[in-house]
Structure formats: C-alpha cells, structure tokens
Short mmCIF file of C-alpha atoms and ligand atoms in Angstrom, two decimals:
data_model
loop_
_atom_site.label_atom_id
_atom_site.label_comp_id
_atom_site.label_asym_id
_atom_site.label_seq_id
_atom_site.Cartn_x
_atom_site.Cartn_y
_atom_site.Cartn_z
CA UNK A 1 0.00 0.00 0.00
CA UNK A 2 3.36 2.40 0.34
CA UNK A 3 2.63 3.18 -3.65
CA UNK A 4 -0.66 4.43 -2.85
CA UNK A 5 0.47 6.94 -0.24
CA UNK A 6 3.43 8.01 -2.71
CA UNK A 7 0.63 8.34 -5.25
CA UNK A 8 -1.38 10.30 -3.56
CA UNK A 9 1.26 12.97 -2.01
CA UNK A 10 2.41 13.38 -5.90
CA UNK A 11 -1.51 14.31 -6.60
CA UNK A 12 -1.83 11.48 -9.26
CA UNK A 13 -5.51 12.75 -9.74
CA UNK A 14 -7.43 9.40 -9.90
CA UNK A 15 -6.71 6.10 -8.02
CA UNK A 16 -8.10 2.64 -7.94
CA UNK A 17 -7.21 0.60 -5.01
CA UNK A 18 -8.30 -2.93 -5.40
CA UNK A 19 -7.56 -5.66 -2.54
CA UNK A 20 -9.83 -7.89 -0.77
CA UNK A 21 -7.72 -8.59 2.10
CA UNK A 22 -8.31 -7.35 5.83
CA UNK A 23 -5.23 -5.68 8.01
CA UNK A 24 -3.17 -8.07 9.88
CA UNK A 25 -0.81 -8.09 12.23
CA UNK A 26 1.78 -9.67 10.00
CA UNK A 27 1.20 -6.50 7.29
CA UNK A 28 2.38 -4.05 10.39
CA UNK A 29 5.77 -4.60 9.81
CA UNK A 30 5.78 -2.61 6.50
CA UNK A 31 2.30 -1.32 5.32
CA UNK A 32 2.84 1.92 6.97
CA UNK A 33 -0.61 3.32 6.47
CA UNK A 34 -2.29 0.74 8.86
CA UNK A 35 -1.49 0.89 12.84
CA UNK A 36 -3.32 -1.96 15.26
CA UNK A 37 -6.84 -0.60 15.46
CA UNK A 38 -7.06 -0.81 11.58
CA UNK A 39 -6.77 -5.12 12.29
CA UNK A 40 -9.83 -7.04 11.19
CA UNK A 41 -10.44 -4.40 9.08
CA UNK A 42 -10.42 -4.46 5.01
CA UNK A 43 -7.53 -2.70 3.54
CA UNK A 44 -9.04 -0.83 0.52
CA UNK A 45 -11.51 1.09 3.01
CA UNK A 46 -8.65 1.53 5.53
CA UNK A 47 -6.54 3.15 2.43
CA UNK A 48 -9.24 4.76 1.15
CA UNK A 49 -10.17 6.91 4.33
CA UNK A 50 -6.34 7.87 5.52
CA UNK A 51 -4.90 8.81 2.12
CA UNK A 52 -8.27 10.99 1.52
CA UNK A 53 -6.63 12.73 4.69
CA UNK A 54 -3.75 13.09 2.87
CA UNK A 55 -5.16 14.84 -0.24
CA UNK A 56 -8.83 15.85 -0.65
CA UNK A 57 -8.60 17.07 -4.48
CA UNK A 58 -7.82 13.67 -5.93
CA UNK A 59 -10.01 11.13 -6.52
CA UNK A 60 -9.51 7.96 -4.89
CA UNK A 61 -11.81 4.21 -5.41
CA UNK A 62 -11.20 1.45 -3.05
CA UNK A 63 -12.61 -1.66 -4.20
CA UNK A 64 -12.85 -4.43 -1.94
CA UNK A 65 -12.52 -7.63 -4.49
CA UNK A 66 -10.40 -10.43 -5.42
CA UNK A 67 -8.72 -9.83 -8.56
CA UNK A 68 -9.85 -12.76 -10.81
CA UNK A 69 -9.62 -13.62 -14.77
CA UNK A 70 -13.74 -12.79 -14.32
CA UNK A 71 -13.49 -9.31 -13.06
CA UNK A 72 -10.17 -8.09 -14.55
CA UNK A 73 -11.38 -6.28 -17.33
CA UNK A 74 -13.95 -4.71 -15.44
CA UNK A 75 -11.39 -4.01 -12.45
CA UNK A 76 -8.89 -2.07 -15.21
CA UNK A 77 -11.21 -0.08 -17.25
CA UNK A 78 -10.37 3.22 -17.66
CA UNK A 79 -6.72 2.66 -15.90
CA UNK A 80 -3.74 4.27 -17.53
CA UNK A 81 -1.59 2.60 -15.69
CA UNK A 82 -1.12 -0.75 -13.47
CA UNK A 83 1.41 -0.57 -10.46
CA UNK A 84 1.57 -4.55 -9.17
CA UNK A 85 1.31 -4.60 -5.57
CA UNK A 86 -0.02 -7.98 -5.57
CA UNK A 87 1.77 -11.27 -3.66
CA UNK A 88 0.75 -14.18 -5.66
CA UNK A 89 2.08 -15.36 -8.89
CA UNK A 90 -1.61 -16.33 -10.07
CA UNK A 91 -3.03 -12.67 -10.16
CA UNK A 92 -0.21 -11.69 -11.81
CA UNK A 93 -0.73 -13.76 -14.70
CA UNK A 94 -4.28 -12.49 -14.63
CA UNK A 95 -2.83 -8.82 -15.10
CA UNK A 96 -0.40 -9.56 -17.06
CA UNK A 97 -2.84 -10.74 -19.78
CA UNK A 98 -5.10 -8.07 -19.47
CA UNK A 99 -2.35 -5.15 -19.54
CA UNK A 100 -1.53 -6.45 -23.02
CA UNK A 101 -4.93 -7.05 -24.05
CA UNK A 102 -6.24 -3.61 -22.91
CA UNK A 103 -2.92 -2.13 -23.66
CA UNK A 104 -2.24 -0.70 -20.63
CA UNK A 105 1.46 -0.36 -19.01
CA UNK A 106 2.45 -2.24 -15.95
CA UNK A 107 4.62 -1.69 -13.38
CA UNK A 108 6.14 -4.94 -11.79
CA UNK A 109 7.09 -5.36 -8.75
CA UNK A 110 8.16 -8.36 -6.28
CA UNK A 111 9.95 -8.83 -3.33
CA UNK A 112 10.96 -12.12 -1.28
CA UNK A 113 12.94 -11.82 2.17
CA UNK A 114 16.18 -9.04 1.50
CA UNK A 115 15.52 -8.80 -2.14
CA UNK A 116 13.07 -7.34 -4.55
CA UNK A 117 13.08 -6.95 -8.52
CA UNK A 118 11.08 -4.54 -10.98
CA UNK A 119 10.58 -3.66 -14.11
CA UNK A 120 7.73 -2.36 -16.66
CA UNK A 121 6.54 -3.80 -19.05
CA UNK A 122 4.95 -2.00 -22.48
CA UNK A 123 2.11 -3.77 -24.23
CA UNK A 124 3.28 -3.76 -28.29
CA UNK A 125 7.23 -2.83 -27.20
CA UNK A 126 8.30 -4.82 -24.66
CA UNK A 127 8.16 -8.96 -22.68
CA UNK A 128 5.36 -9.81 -20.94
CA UNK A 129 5.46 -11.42 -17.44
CA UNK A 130 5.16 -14.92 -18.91
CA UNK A 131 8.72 -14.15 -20.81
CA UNK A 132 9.98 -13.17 -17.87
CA UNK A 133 9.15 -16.33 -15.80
CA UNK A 134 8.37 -19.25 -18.50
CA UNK A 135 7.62 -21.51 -15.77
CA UNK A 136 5.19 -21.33 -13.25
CA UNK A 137 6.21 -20.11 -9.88
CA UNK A 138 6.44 -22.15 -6.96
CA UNK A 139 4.00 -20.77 -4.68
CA UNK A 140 5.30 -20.67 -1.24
CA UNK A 141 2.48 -20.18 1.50
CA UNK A 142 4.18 -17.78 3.73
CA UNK A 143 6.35 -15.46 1.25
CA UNK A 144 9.34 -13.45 3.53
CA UNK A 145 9.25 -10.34 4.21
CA UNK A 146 11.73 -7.88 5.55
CA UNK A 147 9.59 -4.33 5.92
CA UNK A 148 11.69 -2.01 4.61
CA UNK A 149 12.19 -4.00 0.76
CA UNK A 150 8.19 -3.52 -0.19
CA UNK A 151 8.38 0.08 0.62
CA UNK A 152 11.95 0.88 -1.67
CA UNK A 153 10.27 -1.14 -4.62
CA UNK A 154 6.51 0.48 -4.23
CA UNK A 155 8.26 3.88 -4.02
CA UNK A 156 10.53 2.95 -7.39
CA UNK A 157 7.74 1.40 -9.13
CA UNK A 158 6.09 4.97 -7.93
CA UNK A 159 8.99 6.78 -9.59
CA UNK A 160 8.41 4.35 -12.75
CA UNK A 161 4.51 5.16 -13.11
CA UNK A 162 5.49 9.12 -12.46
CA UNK A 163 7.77 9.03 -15.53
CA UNK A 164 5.63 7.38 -17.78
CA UNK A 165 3.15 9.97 -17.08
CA UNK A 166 5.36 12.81 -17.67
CA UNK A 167 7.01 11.15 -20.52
CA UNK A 168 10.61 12.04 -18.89
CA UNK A 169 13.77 9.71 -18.00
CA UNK A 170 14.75 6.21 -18.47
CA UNK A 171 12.28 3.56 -17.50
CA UNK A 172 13.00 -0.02 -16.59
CA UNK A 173 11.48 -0.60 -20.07
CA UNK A 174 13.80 -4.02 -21.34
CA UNK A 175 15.52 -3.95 -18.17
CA UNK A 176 14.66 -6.04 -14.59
CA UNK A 177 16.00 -3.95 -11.79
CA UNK A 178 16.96 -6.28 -8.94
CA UNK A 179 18.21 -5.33 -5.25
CA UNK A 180 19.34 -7.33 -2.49
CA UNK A 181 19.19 -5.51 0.63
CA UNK A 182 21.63 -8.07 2.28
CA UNK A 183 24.41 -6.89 -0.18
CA UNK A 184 22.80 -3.22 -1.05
CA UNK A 185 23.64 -4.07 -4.71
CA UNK A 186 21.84 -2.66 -7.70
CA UNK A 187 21.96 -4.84 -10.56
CA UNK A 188 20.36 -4.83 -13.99
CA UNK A 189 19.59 -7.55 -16.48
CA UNK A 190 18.46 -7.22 -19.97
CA UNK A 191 15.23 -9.37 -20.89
CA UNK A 192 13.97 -10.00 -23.85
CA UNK A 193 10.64 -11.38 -25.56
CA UNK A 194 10.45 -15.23 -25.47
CA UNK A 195 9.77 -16.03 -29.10
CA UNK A 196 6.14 -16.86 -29.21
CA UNK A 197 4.74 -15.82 -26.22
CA UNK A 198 1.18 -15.98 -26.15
CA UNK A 199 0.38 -12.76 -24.77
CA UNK A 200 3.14 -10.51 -25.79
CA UNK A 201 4.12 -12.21 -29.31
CA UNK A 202 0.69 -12.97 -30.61
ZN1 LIG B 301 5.49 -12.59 -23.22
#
C-alpha cells in the first residue's frame, strides 16, 4: 500500500485501489498506512479513508474484491496505468494478460525476504510477465518479508509510473531492476521477448 500513499502525495488525480484482504498483524511490519486498530479491518476502506486525509482534491476508489480472470477487465477499465502490488504469482498472470490485451502499461514489482526486482513492461514494445518467468512459480504459502524491501520497490515502481506519465527519463522498459538488501547491490539484467509468447508475441 506504500505506492498508494506516494501516489497520492504526488496528486496522481485518480486512483483505484483494489484488494480484498483485511489488516493483519503480520502486514504491520511494513504497510505503513495501517497501525493496530485498523486489524480485522479491510484494507481498501482503511486506504481509502487515511490517504483521503492526505489529499482531498484527488479522486480515490477502493474496491474491496479479489482480482480474478472474471473481473479483470472490469477491475482495469479506464486505468492508464497498473502498479503490481499484488503477492501471488496467479493474479499476476491475470494482469499480465489483461495489460496487453487492454494495452495498458504495468509496473512490476516483487519482493521475497532481502531482495526485490522490478521492471515495466509496455504492451506492443516490450516482454510480458510470462517471458519473464516461462515456468510457473512455486508458490510458497508464507512469502518473507523484511519491511523495509516492499516500501523501496513500491516507491521505485512509484517513480516508474510518475515518468511514464510525464514522458521524462529512463524507465525499466527491457531492463529487470533487482536489489538485495543483504548486499545493497543494484543490478540490472536485460530481458527480452520469449519467441512466441502468447500474450506478448501474438
Ligand atoms: Zn510474453
């Protein structure tokens, strides 16, 4: 939820929050917008009420669904832009598809214990998700998390979204950023289509 507040102190004039989860303890270690009374409580609302404290003049949805293949398109009407902030490889896959269907950028993002990758990915230029991992990822039930990593990558995939607004910089366009907060290194690998993808080759 970091990208939201970042989002919404930059006055990015219409947001669309979509999570069906509830505040738990487990999410105070790094979803800074939540403290313990917000527990039991669903997120989107939660998100929804303090960051329209932050800045009235923006409009802000919260939608309190599961993101499935069913409701995607629905979900992502209207949305310039997609910023992942999603834990599960299975959603992603569901956005990922959509994105290039609907033509709509999106901003990856993942993290797992000290490290965390991004990149963003352009419907008609770039890879698609399912280039970047061919095979299905192992789904582990309790994913690690070390608070501070979530935040950096929100706030860059923040910084990625603001530029491809403004048209200005380098993006991670052909490029997965990856950081490993063990080391502090900041490394960069090309990536490339995987010759007949079916979402981003067809
Ligand atoms: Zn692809």
């Amino acid at each position: 939820m970091q990208e939201f507040s970042c989002l919404t102190s930059l006055g990015i004039g219409h947001l669309k929050i979509v999570d069906h989860g509830s505040v738990q303890m487990s999410d105070l270690n790094r979803q800074i917008l939540y403290n313990e009374r917000d527990i039991g409580l669903k997120k989107a609302d939660i998100a929804y009420e303090k960051l329209s404290l932050l800045n009235s003049d923006i409009l802000i949805e919260s939608i309190c669904e599961e993101i499935t293949s069913e409701n995607i398109l629905r979900l992502i009407k209207g949305v310039q832009i997609v910023i992942d902030g999603t834990d599960n490889f299975e959603t992603r896959l569901i956005l990922n598809k959509a994105c290039f269907e609907k033509k709509i950028p999106y901003v990856y993002g993942g993290i797992f214990g000290f490290k965390g990758k991004m990149t963003t990915f352009l419907p008609g230029r770039t890879l698609c998700i399912e280039c970047l991992y061919p095979k299905k990822e192992e789904v582990v039930p309790v994913i690690p998390v070390v608070g501070p990593i979530p935040g950096l990558i929100a706030t860059l995939q923040v910084l990625e979204a603001l530029k491809l607004i403004l048209g200005l910089g380098d993006s991670l366009v052909g490029r997965l950023l990856s950081f490993d907060g063990e080391t502090m290194v900041f490394s960069y690998f090309d990536i490339k289509k995987r010759p007949g993808c079916r979402i981003c080759s067809a």
